[in-house]
Short mmCIF file of C-alpha atoms and ligand atoms in Angstrom, two decimals:
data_model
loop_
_atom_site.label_atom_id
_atom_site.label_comp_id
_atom_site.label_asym_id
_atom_site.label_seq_id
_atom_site.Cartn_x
_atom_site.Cartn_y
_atom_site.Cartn_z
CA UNK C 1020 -112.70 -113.04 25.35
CA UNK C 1021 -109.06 -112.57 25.36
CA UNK C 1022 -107.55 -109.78 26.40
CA UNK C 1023 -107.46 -106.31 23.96
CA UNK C 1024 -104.63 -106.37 22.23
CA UNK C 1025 -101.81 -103.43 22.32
CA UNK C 1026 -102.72 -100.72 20.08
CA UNK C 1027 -98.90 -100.83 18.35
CA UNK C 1028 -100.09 -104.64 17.82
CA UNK C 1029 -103.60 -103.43 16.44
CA UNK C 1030 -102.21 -100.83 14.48
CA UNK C 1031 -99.07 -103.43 12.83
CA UNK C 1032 -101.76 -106.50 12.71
CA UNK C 1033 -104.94 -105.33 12.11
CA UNK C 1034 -106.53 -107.87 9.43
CA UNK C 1035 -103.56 -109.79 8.78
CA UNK C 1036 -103.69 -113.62 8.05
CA UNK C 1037 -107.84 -113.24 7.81
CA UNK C 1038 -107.94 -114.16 4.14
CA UNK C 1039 -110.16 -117.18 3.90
CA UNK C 1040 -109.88 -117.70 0.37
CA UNK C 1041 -105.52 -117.81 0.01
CA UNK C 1042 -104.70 -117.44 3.53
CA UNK C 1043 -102.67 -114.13 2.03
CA UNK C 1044 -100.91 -112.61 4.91
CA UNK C 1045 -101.58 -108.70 3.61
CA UNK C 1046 -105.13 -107.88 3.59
CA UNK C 1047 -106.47 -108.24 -0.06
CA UNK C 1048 -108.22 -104.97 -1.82
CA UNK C 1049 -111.77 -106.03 -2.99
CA UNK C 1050 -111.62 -103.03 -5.80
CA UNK C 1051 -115.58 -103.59 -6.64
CA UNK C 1052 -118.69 -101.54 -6.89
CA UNK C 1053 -121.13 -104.30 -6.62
CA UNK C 1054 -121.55 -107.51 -4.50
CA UNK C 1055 -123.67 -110.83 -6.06
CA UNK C 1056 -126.73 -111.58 -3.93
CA UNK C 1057 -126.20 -114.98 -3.15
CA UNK C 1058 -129.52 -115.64 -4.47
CA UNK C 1059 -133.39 -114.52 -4.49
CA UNK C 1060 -134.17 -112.07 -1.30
CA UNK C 1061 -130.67 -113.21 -0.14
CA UNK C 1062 -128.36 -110.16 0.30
CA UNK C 1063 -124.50 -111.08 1.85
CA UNK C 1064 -122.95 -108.56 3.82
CA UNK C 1065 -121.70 -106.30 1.36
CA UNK C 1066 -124.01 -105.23 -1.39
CA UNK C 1067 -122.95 -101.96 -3.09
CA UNK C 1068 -119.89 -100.04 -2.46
CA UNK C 1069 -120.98 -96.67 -1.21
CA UNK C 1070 -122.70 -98.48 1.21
CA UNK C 1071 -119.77 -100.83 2.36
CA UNK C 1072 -116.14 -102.78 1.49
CA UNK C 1073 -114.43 -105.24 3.12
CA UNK C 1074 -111.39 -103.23 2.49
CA UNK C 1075 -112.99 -100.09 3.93
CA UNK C 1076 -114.48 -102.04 6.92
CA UNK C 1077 -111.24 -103.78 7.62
CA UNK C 1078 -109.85 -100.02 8.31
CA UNK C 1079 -112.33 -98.50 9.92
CA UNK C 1080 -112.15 -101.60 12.59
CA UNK C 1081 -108.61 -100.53 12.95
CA UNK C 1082 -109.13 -97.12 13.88
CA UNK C 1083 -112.37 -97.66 16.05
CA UNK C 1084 -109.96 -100.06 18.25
CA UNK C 1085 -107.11 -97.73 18.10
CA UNK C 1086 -109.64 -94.83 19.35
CA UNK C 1087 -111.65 -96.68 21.96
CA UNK C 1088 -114.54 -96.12 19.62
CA UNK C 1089 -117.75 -98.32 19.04
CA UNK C 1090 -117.49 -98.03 15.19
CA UNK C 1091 -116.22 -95.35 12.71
CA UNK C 1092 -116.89 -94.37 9.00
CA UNK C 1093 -114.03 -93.98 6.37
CA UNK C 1094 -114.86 -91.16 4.25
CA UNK C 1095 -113.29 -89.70 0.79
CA UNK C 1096 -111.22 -86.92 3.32
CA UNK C 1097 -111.41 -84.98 6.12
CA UNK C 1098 -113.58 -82.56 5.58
CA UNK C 1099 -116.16 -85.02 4.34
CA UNK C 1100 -115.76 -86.20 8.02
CA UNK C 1101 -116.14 -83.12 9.72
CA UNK C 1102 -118.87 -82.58 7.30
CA UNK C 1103 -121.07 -85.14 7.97
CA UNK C 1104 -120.54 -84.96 11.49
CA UNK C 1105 -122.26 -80.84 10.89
CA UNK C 1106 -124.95 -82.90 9.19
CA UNK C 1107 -126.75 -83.96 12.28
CA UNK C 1108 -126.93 -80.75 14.08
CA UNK C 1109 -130.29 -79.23 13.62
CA UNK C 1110 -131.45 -75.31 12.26
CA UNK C 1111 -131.39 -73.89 15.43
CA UNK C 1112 -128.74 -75.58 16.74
CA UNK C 1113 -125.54 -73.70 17.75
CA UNK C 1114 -121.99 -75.03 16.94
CA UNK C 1115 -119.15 -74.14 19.61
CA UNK C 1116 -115.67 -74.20 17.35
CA UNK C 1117 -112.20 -73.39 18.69
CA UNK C 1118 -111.07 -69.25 16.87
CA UNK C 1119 -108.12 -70.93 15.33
CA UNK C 1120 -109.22 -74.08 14.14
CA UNK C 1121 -108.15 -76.23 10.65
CA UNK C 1122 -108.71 -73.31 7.80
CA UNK C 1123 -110.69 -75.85 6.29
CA UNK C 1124 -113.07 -76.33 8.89
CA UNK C 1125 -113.93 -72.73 9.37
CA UNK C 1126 -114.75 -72.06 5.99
CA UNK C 1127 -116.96 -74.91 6.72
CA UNK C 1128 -118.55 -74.09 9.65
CA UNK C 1129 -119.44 -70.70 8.28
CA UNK C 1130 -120.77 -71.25 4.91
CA UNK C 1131 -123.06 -73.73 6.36
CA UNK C 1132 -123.92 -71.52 8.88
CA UNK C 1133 -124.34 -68.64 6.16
CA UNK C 1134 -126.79 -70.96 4.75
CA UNK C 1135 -128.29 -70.91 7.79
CA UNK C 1136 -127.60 -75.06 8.48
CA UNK C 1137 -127.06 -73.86 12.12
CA UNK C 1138 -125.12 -71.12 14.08
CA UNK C 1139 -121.79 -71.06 15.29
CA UNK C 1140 -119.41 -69.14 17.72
CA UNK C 1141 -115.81 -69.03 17.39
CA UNK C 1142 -113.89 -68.98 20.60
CA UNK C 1143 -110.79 -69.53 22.52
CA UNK C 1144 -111.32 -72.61 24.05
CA UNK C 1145 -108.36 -72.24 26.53
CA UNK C 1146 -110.35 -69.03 28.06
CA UNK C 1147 -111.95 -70.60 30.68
CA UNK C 1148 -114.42 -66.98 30.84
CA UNK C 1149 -115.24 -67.39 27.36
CA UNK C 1150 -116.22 -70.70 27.37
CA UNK C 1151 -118.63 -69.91 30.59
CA UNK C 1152 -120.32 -67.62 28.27
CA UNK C 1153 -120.72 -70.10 25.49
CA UNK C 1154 -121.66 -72.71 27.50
CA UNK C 1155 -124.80 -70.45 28.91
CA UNK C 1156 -125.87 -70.69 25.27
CA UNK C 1157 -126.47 -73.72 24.82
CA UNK C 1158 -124.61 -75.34 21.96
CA UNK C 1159 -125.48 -79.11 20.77
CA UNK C 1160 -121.89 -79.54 19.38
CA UNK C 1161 -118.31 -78.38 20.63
CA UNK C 1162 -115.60 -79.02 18.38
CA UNK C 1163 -112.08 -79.24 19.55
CA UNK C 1164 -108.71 -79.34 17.96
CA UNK C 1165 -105.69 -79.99 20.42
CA UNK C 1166 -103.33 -79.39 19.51
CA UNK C 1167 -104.50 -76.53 17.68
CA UNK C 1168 -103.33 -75.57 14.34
CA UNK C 1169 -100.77 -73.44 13.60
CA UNK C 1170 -100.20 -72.26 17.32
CA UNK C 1171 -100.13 -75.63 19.05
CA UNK C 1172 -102.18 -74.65 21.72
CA UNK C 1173 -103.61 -77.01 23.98
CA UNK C 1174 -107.37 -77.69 24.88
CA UNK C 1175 -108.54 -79.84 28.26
CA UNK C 1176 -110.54 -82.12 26.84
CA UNK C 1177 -111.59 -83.67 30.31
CA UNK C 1178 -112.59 -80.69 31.35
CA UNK C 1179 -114.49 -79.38 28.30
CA UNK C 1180 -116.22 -82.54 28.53
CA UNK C 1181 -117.53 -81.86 32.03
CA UNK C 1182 -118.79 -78.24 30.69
CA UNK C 1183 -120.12 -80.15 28.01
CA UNK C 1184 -121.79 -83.16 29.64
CA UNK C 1185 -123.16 -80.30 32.30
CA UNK C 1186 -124.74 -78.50 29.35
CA UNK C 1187 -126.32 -80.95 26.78
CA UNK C 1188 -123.84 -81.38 24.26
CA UNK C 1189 -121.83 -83.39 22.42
CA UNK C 1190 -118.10 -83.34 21.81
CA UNK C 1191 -116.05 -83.85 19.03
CA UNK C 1192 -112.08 -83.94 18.89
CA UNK C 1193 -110.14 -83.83 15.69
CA UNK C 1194 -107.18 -85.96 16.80
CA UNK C 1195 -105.40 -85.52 13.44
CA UNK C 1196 -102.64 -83.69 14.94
CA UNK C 1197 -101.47 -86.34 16.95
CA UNK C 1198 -103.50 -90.06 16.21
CA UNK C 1199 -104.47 -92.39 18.58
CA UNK C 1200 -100.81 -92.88 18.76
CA UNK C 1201 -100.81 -90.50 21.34
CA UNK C 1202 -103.99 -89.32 22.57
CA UNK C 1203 -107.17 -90.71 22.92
CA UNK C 1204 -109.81 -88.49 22.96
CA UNK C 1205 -112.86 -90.71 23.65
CA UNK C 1206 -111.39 -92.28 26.82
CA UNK C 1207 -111.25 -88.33 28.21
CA UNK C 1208 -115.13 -88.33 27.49
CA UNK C 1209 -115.60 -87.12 23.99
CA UNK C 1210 -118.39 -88.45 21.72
CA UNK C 1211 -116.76 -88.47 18.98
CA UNK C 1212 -113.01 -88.37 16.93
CA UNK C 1213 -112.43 -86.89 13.54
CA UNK C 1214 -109.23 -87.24 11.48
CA UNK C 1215 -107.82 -86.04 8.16
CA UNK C 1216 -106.37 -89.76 7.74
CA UNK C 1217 -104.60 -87.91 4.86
CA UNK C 1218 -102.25 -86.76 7.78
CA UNK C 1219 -100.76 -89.25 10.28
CA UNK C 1220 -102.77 -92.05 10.11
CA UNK C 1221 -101.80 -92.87 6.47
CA UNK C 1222 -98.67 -91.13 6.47
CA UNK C 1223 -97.08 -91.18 3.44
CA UNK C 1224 -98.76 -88.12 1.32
CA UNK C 1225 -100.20 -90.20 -1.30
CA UNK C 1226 -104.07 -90.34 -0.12
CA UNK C 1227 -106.61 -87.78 1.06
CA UNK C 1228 -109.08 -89.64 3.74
CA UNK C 1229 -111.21 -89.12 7.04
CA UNK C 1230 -112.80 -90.98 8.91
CA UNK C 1231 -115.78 -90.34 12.35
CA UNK C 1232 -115.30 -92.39 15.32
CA UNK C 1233 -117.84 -92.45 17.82
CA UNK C 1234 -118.35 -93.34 21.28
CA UNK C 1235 -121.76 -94.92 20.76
CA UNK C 1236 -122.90 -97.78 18.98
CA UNK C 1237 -126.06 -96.03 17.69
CA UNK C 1238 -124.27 -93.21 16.86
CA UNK C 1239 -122.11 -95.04 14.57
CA UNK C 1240 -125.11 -96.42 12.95
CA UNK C 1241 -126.81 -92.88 12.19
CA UNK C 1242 -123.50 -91.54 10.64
CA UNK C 1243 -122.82 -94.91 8.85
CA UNK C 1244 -126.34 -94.56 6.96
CA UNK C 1245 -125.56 -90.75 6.27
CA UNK C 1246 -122.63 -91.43 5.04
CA UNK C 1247 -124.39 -93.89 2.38
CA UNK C 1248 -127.28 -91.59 1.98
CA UNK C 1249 -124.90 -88.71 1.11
CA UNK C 1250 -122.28 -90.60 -0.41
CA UNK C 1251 -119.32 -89.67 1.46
CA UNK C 1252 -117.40 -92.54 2.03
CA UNK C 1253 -114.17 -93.12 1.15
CA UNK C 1254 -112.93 -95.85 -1.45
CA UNK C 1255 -111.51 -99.18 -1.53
CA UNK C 1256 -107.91 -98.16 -2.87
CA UNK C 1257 -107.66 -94.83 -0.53
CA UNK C 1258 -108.82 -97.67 2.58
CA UNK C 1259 -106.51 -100.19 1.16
CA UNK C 1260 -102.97 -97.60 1.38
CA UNK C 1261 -103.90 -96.50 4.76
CA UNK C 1262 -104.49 -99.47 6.61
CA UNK C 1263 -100.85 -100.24 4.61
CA UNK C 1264 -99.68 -96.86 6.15
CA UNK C 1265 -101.12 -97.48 9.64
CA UNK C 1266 -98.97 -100.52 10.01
CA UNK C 1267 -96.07 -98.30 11.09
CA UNK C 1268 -97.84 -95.85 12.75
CA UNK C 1269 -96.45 -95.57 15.97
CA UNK C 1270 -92.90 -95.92 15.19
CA UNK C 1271 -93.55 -92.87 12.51
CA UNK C 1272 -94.68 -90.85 14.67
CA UNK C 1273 -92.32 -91.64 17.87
CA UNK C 1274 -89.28 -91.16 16.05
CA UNK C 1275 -90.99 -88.07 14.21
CA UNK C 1276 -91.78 -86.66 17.71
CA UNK C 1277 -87.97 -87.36 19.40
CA UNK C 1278 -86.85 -85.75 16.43
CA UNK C 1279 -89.47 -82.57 16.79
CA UNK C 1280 -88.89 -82.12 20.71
CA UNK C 1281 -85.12 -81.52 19.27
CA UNK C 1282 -85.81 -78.98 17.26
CA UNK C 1283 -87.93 -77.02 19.23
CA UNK C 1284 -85.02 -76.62 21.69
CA UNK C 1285 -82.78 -75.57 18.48
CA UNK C 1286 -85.48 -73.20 17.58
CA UNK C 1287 -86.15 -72.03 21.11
CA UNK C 1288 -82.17 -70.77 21.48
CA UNK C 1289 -82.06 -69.56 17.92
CA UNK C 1290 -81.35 -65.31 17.87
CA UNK C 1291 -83.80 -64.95 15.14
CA UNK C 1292 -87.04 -67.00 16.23
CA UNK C 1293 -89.22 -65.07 19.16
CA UNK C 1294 -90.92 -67.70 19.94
CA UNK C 1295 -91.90 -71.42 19.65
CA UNK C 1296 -95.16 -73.25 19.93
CA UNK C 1297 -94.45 -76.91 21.07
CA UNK C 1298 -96.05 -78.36 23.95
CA UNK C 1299 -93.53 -80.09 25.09
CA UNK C 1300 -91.25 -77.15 25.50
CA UNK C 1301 -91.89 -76.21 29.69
CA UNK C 1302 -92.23 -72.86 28.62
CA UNK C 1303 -95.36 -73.78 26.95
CA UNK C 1304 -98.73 -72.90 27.90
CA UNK C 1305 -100.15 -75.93 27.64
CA UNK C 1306 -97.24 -78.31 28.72
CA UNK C 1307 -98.98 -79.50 31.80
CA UNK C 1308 -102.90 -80.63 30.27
CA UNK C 1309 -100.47 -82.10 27.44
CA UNK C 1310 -98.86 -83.82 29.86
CA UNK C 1311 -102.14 -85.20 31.47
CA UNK C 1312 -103.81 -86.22 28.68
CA UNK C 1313 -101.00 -87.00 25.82
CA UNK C 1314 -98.89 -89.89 25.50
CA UNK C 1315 -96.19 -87.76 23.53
CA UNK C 1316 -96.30 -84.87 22.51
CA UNK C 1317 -95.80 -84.96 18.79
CA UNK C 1318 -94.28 -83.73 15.65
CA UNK C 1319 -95.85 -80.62 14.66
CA UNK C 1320 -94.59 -76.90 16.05
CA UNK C 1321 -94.49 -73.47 14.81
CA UNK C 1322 -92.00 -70.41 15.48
CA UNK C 1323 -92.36 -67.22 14.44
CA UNK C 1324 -89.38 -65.58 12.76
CA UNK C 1325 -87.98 -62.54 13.42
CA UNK C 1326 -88.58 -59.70 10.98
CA UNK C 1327 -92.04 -60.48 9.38
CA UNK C 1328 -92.82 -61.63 5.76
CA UNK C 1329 -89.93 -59.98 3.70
CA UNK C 1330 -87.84 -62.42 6.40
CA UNK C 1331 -90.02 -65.40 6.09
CA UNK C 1332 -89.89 -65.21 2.06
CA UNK C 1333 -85.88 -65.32 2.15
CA UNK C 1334 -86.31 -68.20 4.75
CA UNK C 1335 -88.27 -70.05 2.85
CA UNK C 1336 -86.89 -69.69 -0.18
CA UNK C 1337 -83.26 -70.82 1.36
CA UNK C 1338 -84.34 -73.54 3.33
CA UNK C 1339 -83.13 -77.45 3.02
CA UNK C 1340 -84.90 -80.54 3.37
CA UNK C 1341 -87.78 -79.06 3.93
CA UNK C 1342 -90.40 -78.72 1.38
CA UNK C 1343 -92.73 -76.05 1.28
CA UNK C 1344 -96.35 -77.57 1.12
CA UNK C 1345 -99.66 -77.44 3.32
CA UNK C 1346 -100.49 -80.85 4.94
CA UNK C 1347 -98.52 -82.64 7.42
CA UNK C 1348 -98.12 -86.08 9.11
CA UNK C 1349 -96.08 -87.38 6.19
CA UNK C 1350 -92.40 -89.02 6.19
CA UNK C 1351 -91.14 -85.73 5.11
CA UNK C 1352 -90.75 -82.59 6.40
CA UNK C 1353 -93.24 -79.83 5.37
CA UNK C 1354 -92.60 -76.12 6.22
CA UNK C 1355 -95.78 -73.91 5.68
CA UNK C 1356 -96.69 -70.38 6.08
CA UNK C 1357 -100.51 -70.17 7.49
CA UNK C 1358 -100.73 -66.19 6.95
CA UNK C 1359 -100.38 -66.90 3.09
CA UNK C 1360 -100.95 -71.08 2.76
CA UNK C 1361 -103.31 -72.00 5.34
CA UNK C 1362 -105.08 -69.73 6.94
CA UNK C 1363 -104.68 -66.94 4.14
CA UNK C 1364 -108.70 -67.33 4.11
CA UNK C 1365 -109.20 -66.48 7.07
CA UNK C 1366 -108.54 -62.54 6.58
CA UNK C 1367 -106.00 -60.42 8.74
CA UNK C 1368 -108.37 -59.75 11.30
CA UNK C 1369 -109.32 -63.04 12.08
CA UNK C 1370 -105.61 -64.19 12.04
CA UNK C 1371 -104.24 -61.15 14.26
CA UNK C 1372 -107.58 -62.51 16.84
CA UNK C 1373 -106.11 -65.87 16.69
CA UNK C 1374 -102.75 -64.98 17.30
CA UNK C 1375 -101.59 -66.11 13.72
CA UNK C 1376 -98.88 -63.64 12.83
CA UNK C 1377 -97.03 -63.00 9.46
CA UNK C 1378 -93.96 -64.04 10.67
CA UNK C 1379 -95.23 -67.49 12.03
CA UNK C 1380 -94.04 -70.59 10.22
CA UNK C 1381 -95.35 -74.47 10.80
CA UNK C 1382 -93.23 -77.23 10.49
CA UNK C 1383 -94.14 -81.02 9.93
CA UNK C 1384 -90.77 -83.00 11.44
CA UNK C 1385 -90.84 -86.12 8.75
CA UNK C 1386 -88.31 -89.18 9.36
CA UNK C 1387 -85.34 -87.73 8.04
CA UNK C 1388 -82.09 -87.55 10.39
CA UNK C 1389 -81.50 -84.55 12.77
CA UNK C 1390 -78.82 -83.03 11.41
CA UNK C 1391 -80.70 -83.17 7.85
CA UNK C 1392 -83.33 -80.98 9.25
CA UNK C 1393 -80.86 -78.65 11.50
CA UNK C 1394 -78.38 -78.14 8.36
CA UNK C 1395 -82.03 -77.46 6.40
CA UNK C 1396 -82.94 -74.69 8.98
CA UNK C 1397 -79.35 -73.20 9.25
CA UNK C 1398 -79.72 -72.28 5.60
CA UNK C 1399 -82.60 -70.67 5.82
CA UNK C 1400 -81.78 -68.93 8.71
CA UNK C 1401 -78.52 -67.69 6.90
CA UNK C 1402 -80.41 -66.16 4.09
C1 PLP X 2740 -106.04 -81.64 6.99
C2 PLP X 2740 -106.95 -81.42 8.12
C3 PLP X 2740 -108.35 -81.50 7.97
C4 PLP X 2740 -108.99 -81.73 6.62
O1 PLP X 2740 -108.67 -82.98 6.09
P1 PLP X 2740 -108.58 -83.30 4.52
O2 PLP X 2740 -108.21 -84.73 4.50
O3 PLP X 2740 -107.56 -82.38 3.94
O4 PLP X 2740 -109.93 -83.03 3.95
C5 PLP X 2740 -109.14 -81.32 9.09
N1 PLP X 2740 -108.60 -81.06 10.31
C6 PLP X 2740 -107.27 -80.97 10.48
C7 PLP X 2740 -106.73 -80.67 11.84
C8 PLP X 2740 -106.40 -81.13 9.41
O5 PLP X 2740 -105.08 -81.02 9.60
#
């Protein structure tokens, strides 16, 4: 064996120069449903397309090397990944999710758990108390988003992992906010990685994706066969533009994050912004876990403006260079508003327990230049 290869090299190489057929240097797309049996009772590797594609396979290598992972599934978006994840979690079973996690992945959690798929208890998993009092119940699954969305905060994932381990249950990590670019969520003892590859991973806005990465070899296998049985998985094309996107993953996203860190000091000395949520600032809560277990400490933040909604409509409504759309992890900047975009499902109450406030605004930091995004800012803050 030689040795494992840089993940920057993974993620730029990945698959390259394998073509057997033309010796093409760029992966080829096998756009197929159906594979031929190479004859009677003699099935290749690939037989039907919900099942597996080269193309598919080829990226969810990628990722399970990038993540320290055993094997992962590509499926048709993130959800679908957190999704089948919920699928093996039994009646009685009780789910341990973080009180301000992905909008998406609340409404989830509780209409599965309205349809009484299993139970689940919001909490904040930074309150060392309330996660005592979980713990003492028992769950099978804790799911963890660090950093959290919108507020950035920051989870210990070795340490929930101990709690965990001590307890019976498995843990799961949505690393979409940052990629294996930057932290690695399986070597701090998780079971398992989800991402929206619609975010980082890919990159570029133009696919929806997920994908489950798991510690365990026979894990992999159970959710691989779900994913068939349920039909889940993600296709050919969608595979084929984010392995293409991955290739310049970690330059994205270190020049997206040099570029974030700066304007979260902007932000942090503007009059009109009381506060900013970027762990990287040393003012934040989290700086020092990020610090342990991130290699960076990306390109999402949020601030909360001054003056409430009437403010944060003028804002947004003056603002340059930014565009005003949900997602993130793209080459351009995004500027959202969770209390009426994101997390507008969620209710007041539920927002004002998670800390979300009206005035609180998200920002993706895309690849344009510095002054772009300042001069983009400055407007709105003129309005
Ligand atoms: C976007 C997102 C998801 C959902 O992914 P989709 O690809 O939109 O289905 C889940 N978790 C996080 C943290 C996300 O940002």
């Amino acid at each position: 064996m030689t040795k494992e290869q840089a993940p920057e090299t993974i993620a730029a190489t990945y698959g390259v120069a394998t073509d057997a057929a033309f010796g093409a240097v760029a992966p080829p797309i096998y756009l197929t449903s159906t594979f031929t049996f190479e004859g009677f009772e003699q099935p290749r590797e690939f037989d039907y397309g919900r099942a597996g594609n080269p193309t598919r396979a080829m990226l969810a290598e990628a990722l399970a090397r990038l993540e320290h992972g055993a094997g992962a599934v590509i499926t048709a978006s993130g959800m679908a990944a957190v999704d089948l994840l919920l699928a093996q979690i039994d009646s009685d079973d009780l789910v341990l999710a973080p009180h301000d996690c992905y909008g998406g992945t609340r409404r989830l959690l509780l209409a599965r758990a309205a349809k009484r798929q299993f139970r689940v208890t919001f909490i904040d998993q930074s309150d060392g108390d309330a996660l005592a009092v979980a713990f003492s119940d028992k769950p099978a699954l804790v799911l963890v988003e660090t950093p959290s969305n919108p507020l950035m905060r920051v989870v210990d994932i070795r340490g929930i992992c101990a709690l965990a381990k001590a307890a019976g249950a498995r843990v799961a990590v949505d690393n979409t906010f940052l990629s294996p670019a930057l932290q690695r969520p399986l070597t701090l003892g998780a079971d398992y990685v989800i991402h929206s590859t619609t975010k980082y991973l890919n990159g570029h806005s133009d696919v929806i994706g997920g994908a489950v990465i798991t510690a365990d070899a026979d894990e992999y296998l159970k959710l691989a066969v779900w994913a068939n049985v349920v039909g889940v998985t993600g296709a050919p094309f969608d595979a084929w533009l984010t392995l293409r996107g991955l290739r310049t993953l970690f330059p994205r996203i270190e020049r997206q994050q040099r570029t974030a860190g700066m304007i979260a000091k902007y932000l942090e000395q503007h009059a009109r912004v009381c506060a900013v949520h970027y762990p990287g600032l040393a003012s934040h809560p989290g700086h020092v876990i990020a610090t342990s277990q991130q290699h960076g400490f990306g390109a999402m933040l949020s601030f909360e403006l001054e003056g409430g909604v009437e403010a944060v409509g003028r804002f947004i409504t003056a603002i340059g260079t930014f565009t005003l759309a949900e997602s993130l992890g793209g080459v351009e900047s995004l500027i959202s508003h969770p209390a009426t975009m994101t997390h507008a499902d969620m209710g007041v109450e539920a927002r004002q327990m998670a800390g979300i406030n009206d005035g609180l605004l998200r920002l993706s930091i895309g690849l344009e230049h510095l002054d772009d995004l300042i001069a983009g800012l400055e407007k709105g803050f003129g309005a």
